[in-house]
Tab-separated table of C-alpha atoms in Angstrom:
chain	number	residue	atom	x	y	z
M	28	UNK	CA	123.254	-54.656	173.447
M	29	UNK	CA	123.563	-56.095	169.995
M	30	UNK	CA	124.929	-54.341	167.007
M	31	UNK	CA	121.598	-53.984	164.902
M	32	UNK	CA	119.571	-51.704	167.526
M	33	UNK	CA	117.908	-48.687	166.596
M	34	UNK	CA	120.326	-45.315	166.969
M	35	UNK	CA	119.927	-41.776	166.036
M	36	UNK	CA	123.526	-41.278	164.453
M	37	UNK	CA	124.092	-40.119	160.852
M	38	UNK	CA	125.593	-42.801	158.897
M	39	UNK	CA	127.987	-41.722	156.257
M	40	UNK	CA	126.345	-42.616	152.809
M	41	UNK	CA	128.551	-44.693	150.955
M	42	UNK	CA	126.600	-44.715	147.804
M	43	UNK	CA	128.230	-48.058	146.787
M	44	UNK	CA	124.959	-49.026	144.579
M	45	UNK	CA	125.739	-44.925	143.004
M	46	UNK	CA	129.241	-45.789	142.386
M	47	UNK	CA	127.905	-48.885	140.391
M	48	UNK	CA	127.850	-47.518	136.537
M	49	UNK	CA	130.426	-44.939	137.002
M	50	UNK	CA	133.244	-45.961	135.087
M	51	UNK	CA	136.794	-43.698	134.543
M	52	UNK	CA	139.504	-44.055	131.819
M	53	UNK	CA	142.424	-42.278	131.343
M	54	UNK	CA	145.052	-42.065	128.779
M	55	UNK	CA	148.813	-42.215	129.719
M	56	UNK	CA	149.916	-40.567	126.585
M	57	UNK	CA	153.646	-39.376	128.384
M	58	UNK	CA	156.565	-40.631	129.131
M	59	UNK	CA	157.917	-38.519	132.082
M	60	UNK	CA	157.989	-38.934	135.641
M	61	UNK	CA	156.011	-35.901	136.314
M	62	UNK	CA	153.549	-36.744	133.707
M	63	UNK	CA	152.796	-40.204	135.378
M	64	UNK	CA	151.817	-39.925	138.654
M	65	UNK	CA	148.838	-37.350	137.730
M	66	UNK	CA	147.378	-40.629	136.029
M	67	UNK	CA	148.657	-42.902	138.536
M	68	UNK	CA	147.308	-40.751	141.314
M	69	UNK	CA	143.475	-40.504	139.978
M	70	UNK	CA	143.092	-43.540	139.204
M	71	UNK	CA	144.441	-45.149	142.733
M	72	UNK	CA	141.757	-42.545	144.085
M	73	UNK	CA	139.063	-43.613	141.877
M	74	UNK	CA	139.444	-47.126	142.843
M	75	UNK	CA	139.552	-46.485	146.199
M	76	UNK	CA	136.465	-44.977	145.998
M	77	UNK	CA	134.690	-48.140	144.245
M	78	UNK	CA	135.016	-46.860	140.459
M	79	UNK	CA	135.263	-49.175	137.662
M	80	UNK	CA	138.801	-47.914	136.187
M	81	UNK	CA	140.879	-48.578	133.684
M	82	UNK	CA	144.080	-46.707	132.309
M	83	UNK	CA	145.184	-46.842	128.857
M	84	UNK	CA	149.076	-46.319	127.897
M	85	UNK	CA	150.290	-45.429	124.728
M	86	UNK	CA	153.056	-43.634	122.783
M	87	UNK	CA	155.323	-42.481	125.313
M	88	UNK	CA	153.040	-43.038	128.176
M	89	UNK	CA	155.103	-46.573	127.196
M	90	UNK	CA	157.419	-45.427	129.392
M	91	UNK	CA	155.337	-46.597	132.463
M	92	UNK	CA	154.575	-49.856	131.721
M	93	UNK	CA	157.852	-50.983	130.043
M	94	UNK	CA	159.943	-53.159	132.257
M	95	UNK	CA	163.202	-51.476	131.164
M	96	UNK	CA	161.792	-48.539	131.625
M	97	UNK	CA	159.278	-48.016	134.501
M	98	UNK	CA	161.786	-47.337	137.618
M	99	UNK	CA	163.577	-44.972	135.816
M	100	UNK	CA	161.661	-42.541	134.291
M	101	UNK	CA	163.102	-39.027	134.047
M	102	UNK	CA	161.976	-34.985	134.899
M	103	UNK	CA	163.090	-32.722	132.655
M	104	UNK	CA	163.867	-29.268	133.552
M	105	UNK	CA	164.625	-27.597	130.365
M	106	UNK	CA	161.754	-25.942	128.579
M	107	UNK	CA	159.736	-25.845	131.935
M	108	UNK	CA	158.760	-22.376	132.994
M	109	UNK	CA	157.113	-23.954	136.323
M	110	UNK	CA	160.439	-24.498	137.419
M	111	UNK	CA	161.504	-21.181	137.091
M	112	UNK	CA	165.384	-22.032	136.298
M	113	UNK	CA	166.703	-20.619	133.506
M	114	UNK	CA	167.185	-22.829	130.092
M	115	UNK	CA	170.695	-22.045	129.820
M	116	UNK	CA	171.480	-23.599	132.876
M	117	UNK	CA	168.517	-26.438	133.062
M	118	UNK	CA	170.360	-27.619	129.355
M	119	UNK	CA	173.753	-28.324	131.084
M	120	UNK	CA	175.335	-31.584	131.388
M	121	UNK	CA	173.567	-33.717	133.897
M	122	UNK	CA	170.730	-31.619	134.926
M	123	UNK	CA	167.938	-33.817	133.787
M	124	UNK	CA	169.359	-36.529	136.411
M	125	UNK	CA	169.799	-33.692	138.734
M	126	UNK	CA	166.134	-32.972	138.366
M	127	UNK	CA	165.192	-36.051	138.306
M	128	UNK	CA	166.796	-36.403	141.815
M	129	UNK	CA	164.973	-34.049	143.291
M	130	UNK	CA	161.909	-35.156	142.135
M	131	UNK	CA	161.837	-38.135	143.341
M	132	UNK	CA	162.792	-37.416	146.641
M	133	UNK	CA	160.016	-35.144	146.510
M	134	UNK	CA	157.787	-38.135	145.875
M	135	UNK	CA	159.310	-40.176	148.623
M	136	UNK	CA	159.163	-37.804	151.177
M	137	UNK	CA	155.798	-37.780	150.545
M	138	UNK	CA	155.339	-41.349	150.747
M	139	UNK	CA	153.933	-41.930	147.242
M	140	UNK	CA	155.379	-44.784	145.647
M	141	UNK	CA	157.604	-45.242	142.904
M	142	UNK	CA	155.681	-45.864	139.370
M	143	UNK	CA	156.226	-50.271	139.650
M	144	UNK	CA	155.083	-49.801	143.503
M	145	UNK	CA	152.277	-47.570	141.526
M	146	UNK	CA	150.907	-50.021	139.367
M	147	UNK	CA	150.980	-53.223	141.749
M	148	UNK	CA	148.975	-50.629	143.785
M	149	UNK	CA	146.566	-50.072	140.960
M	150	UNK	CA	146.399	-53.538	139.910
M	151	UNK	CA	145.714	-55.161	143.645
M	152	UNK	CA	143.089	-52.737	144.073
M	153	UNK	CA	141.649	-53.720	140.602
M	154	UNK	CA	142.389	-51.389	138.402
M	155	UNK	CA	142.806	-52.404	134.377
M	156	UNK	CA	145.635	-51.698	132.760
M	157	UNK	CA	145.620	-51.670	128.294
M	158	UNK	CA	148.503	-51.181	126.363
M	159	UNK	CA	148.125	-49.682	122.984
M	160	UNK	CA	148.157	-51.694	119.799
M	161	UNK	CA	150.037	-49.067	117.312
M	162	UNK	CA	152.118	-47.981	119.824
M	163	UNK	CA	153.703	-51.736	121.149
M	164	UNK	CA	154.072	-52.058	117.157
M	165	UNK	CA	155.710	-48.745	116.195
M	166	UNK	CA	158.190	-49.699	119.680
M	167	UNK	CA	158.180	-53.581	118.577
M	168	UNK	CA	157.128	-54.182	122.224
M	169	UNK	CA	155.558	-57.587	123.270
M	170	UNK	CA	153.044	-57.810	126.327
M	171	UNK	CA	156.206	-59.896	127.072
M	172	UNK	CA	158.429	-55.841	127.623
M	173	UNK	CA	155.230	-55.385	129.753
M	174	UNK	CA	154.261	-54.776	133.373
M	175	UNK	CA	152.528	-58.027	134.137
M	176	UNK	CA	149.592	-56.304	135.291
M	177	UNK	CA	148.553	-55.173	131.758
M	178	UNK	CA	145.786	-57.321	130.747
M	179	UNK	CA	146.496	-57.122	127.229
M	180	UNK	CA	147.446	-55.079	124.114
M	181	UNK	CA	144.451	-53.712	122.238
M	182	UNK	CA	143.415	-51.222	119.096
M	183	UNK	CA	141.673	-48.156	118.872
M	184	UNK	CA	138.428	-49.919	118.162
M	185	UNK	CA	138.822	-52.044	121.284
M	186	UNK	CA	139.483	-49.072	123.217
M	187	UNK	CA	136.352	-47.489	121.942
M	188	UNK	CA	134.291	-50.232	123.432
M	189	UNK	CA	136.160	-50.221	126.396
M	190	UNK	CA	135.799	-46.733	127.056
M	191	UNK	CA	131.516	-46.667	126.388
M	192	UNK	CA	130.014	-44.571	128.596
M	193	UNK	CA	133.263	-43.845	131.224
M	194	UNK	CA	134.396	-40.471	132.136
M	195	UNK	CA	137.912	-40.295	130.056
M	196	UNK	CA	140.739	-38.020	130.757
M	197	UNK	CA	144.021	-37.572	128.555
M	198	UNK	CA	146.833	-37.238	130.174
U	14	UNK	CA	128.712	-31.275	165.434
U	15	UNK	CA	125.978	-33.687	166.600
U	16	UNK	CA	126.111	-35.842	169.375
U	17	UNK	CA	124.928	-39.435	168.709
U	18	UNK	CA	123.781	-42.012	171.345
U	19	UNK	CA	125.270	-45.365	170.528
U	20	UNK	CA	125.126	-48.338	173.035
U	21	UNK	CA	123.334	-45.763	175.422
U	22	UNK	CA	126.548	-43.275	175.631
U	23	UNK	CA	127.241	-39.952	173.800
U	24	UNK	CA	129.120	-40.177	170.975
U	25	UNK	CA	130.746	-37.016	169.139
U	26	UNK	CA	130.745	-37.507	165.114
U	27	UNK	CA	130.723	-35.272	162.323
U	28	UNK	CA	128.063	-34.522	160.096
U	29	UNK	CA	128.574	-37.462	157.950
U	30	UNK	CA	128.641	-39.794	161.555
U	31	UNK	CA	132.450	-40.189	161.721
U	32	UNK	CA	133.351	-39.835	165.274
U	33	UNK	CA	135.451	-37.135	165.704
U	34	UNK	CA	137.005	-38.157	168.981
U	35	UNK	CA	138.340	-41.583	168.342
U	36	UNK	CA	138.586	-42.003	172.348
U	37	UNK	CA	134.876	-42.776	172.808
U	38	UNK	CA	135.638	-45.605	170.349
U	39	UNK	CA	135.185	-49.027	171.592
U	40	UNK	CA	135.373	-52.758	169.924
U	41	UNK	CA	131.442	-52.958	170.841
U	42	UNK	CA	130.921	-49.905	169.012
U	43	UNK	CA	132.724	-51.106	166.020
U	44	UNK	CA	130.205	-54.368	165.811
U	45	UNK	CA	127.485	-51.291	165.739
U	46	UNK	CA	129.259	-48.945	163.519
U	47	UNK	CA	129.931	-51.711	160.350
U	48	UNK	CA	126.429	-53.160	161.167
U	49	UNK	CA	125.223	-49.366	159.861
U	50	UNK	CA	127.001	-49.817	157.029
U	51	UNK	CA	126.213	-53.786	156.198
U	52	UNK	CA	129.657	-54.830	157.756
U	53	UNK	CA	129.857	-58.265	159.606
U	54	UNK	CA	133.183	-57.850	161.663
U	55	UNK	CA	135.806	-61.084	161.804
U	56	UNK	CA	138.716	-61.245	163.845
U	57	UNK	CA	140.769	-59.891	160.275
U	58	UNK	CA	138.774	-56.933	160.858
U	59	UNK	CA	139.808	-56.351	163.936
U	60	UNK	CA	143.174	-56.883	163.514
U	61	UNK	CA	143.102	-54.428	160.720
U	62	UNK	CA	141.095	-51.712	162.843
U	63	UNK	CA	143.666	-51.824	165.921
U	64	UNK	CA	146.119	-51.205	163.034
U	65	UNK	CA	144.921	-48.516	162.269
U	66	UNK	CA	143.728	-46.937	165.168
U	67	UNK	CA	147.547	-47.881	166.608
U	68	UNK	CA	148.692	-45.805	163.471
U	69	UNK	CA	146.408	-42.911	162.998
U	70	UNK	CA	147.244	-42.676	167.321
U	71	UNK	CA	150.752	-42.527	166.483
U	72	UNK	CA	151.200	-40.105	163.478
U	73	UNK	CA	147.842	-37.845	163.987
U	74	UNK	CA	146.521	-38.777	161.090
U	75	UNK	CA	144.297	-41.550	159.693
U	76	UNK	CA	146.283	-43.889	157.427
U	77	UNK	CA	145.510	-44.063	153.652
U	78	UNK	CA	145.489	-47.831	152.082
U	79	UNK	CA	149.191	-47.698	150.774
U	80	UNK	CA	150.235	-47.197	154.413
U	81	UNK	CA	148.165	-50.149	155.253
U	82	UNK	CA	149.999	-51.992	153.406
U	83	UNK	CA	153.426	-50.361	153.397
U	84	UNK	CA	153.295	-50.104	157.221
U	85	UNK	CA	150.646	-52.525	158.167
U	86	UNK	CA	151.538	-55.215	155.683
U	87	UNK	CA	147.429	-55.716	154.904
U	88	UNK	CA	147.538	-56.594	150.952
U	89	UNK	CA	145.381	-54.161	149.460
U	90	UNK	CA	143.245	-56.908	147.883
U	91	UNK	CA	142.204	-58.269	151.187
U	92	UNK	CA	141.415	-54.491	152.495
U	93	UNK	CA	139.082	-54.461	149.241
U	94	UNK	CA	137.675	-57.773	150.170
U	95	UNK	CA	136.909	-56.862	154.088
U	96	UNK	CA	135.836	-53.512	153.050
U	97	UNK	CA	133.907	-53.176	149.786
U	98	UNK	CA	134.327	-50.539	146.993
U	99	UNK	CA	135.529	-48.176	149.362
U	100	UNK	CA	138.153	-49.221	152.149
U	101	UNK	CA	139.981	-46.550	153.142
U	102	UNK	CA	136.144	-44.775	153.996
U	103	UNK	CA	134.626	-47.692	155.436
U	104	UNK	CA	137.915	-48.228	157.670
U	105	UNK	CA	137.959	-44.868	159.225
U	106	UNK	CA	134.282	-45.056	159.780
U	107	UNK	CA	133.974	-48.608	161.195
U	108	UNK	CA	137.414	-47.658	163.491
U	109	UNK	CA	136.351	-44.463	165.001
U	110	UNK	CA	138.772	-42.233	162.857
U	111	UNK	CA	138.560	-39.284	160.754
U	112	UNK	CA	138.460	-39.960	156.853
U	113	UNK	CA	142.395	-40.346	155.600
U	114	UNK	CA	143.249	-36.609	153.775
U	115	UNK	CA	146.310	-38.121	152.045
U	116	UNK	CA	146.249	-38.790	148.142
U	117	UNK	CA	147.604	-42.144	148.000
């Protein structure tokens, strides 16, 4: 029997050639732990299904691709009616890192990886990665402070042309 | 659910063709499954279809392409290169598993 004969089986449609012109970009605008992974998570999905994506970071969305900052970004509590706690006690010494904790185990138990796992992820499976150009100066940030993975720092104009025709979601 | 005939046996899949019993899975059927889908299978192939097969056996549940790598130890750019555009799909399909439901 050879591989090519004729069969009556469905064959899941792949639609690579459908996938071809659909492009994605969203903007890390935050600086939290919670507010990464939503952009983190999409766009890992979107590559893996064959999307041209990109994911532009600025103001505190810095957070997630500064060295110093990346593996230790922070949940806060206070202010946060999802969590239900009460601010009086979420604005008490040490409950941010007590937050934070949890949080992360969260993640982990879930096996999702932490945000520099995140982005080698993202960048392996050839995803872009832009830093902004008014943010890196307002933060006097270098692509140097940078995950190595971003391709380069760029202006609103560039990100204009980069963004022609994608889907684009601010996050 | 249909039942297929592949390499003149019944096959279960799902509507979309993945099998949905990955125990009528065999390497022959592999060669015919990624020939559907313009795959030429190498011996890396392989290798990272018993993976898989090993792994979605052992935890009951296909494994997405971080596990690959976090468990398997395949580098996510080689899973991209074996499997274009869409690996984690293509995997499950060519290795007789269900699509992975994880999000990363």
């Amino acid at each position: 029997m050879t591989a090519t004969e004729p069969m009556n089986a469905p064959v899941p449609s792949f639609d690579d050639e459908d996938e071809g012109g659909r492009k994605l970009v969203l903007i890390c605008s935050k600086g939290s732990l919670d507010m990464a992974y939503p952009g983190l998570v999409l766009a890992n999905a979107a590559l893996g299904e064959g999307i041209e994506t990109h994911i532009f970071f600025t103001f505190w969305g810095f957070e997630i691709i500064n060295k110093e900052t990346m593996g230790d970004l922070k949940f806060v509590a206070l202010g946060n009616p999802a969590t239900h706690m009460p601010n009086a006690v979420m604005g008490l010494p040490g409950m941010t890192a007590l937050s934070t904790k949890m949080m992360r185990k969260q993640i982990a138990d879930l096996d999702i990886p932490e945000v520099p796992e995140f982005l080698d992820l993202i960048h392996e499976s050839g995803g872009h990665l832009w830093a902004c150009r008014m943010s890196a100066d307002m933060m006097k940030l270098t692509e140097d402070d940078l995950y190595e993975g971003v391709e380069g720092i760029i202006s609103a104009t560039d990100f204009m042309e980069l963004s022609q025709g994608a889907q684009t979601i601010f996050i | 659910m249909p039942v297929a005939t592949m390499q003149g046996r019944e096959i279960h899949v799902d509507e979309e063709g993945f099998l949905t019993d990955p125990s009528e899975w065999d390497e022959e059927l592999a060669k015919q499954l990624a020939a559907n889908i313009g795959l030429e299978l190498t011996d890396r192939h392989y290798e990272v279809i018993r993976f898989a097969r090993q792994d979605a056996a052992e935890q009951g549940e296909t494994p997405t392409i971080r596990r690959m790598q976090a468990v398997g130890g395949f580098q996510t750019k080689e899973l991209f290169q074996l499997f274009p555009k869409k690996p984690a799909k293509k995997l499950s399909y060519v290795a007789g598993l269900q699509k992975p439901v994880g999000c990363v």
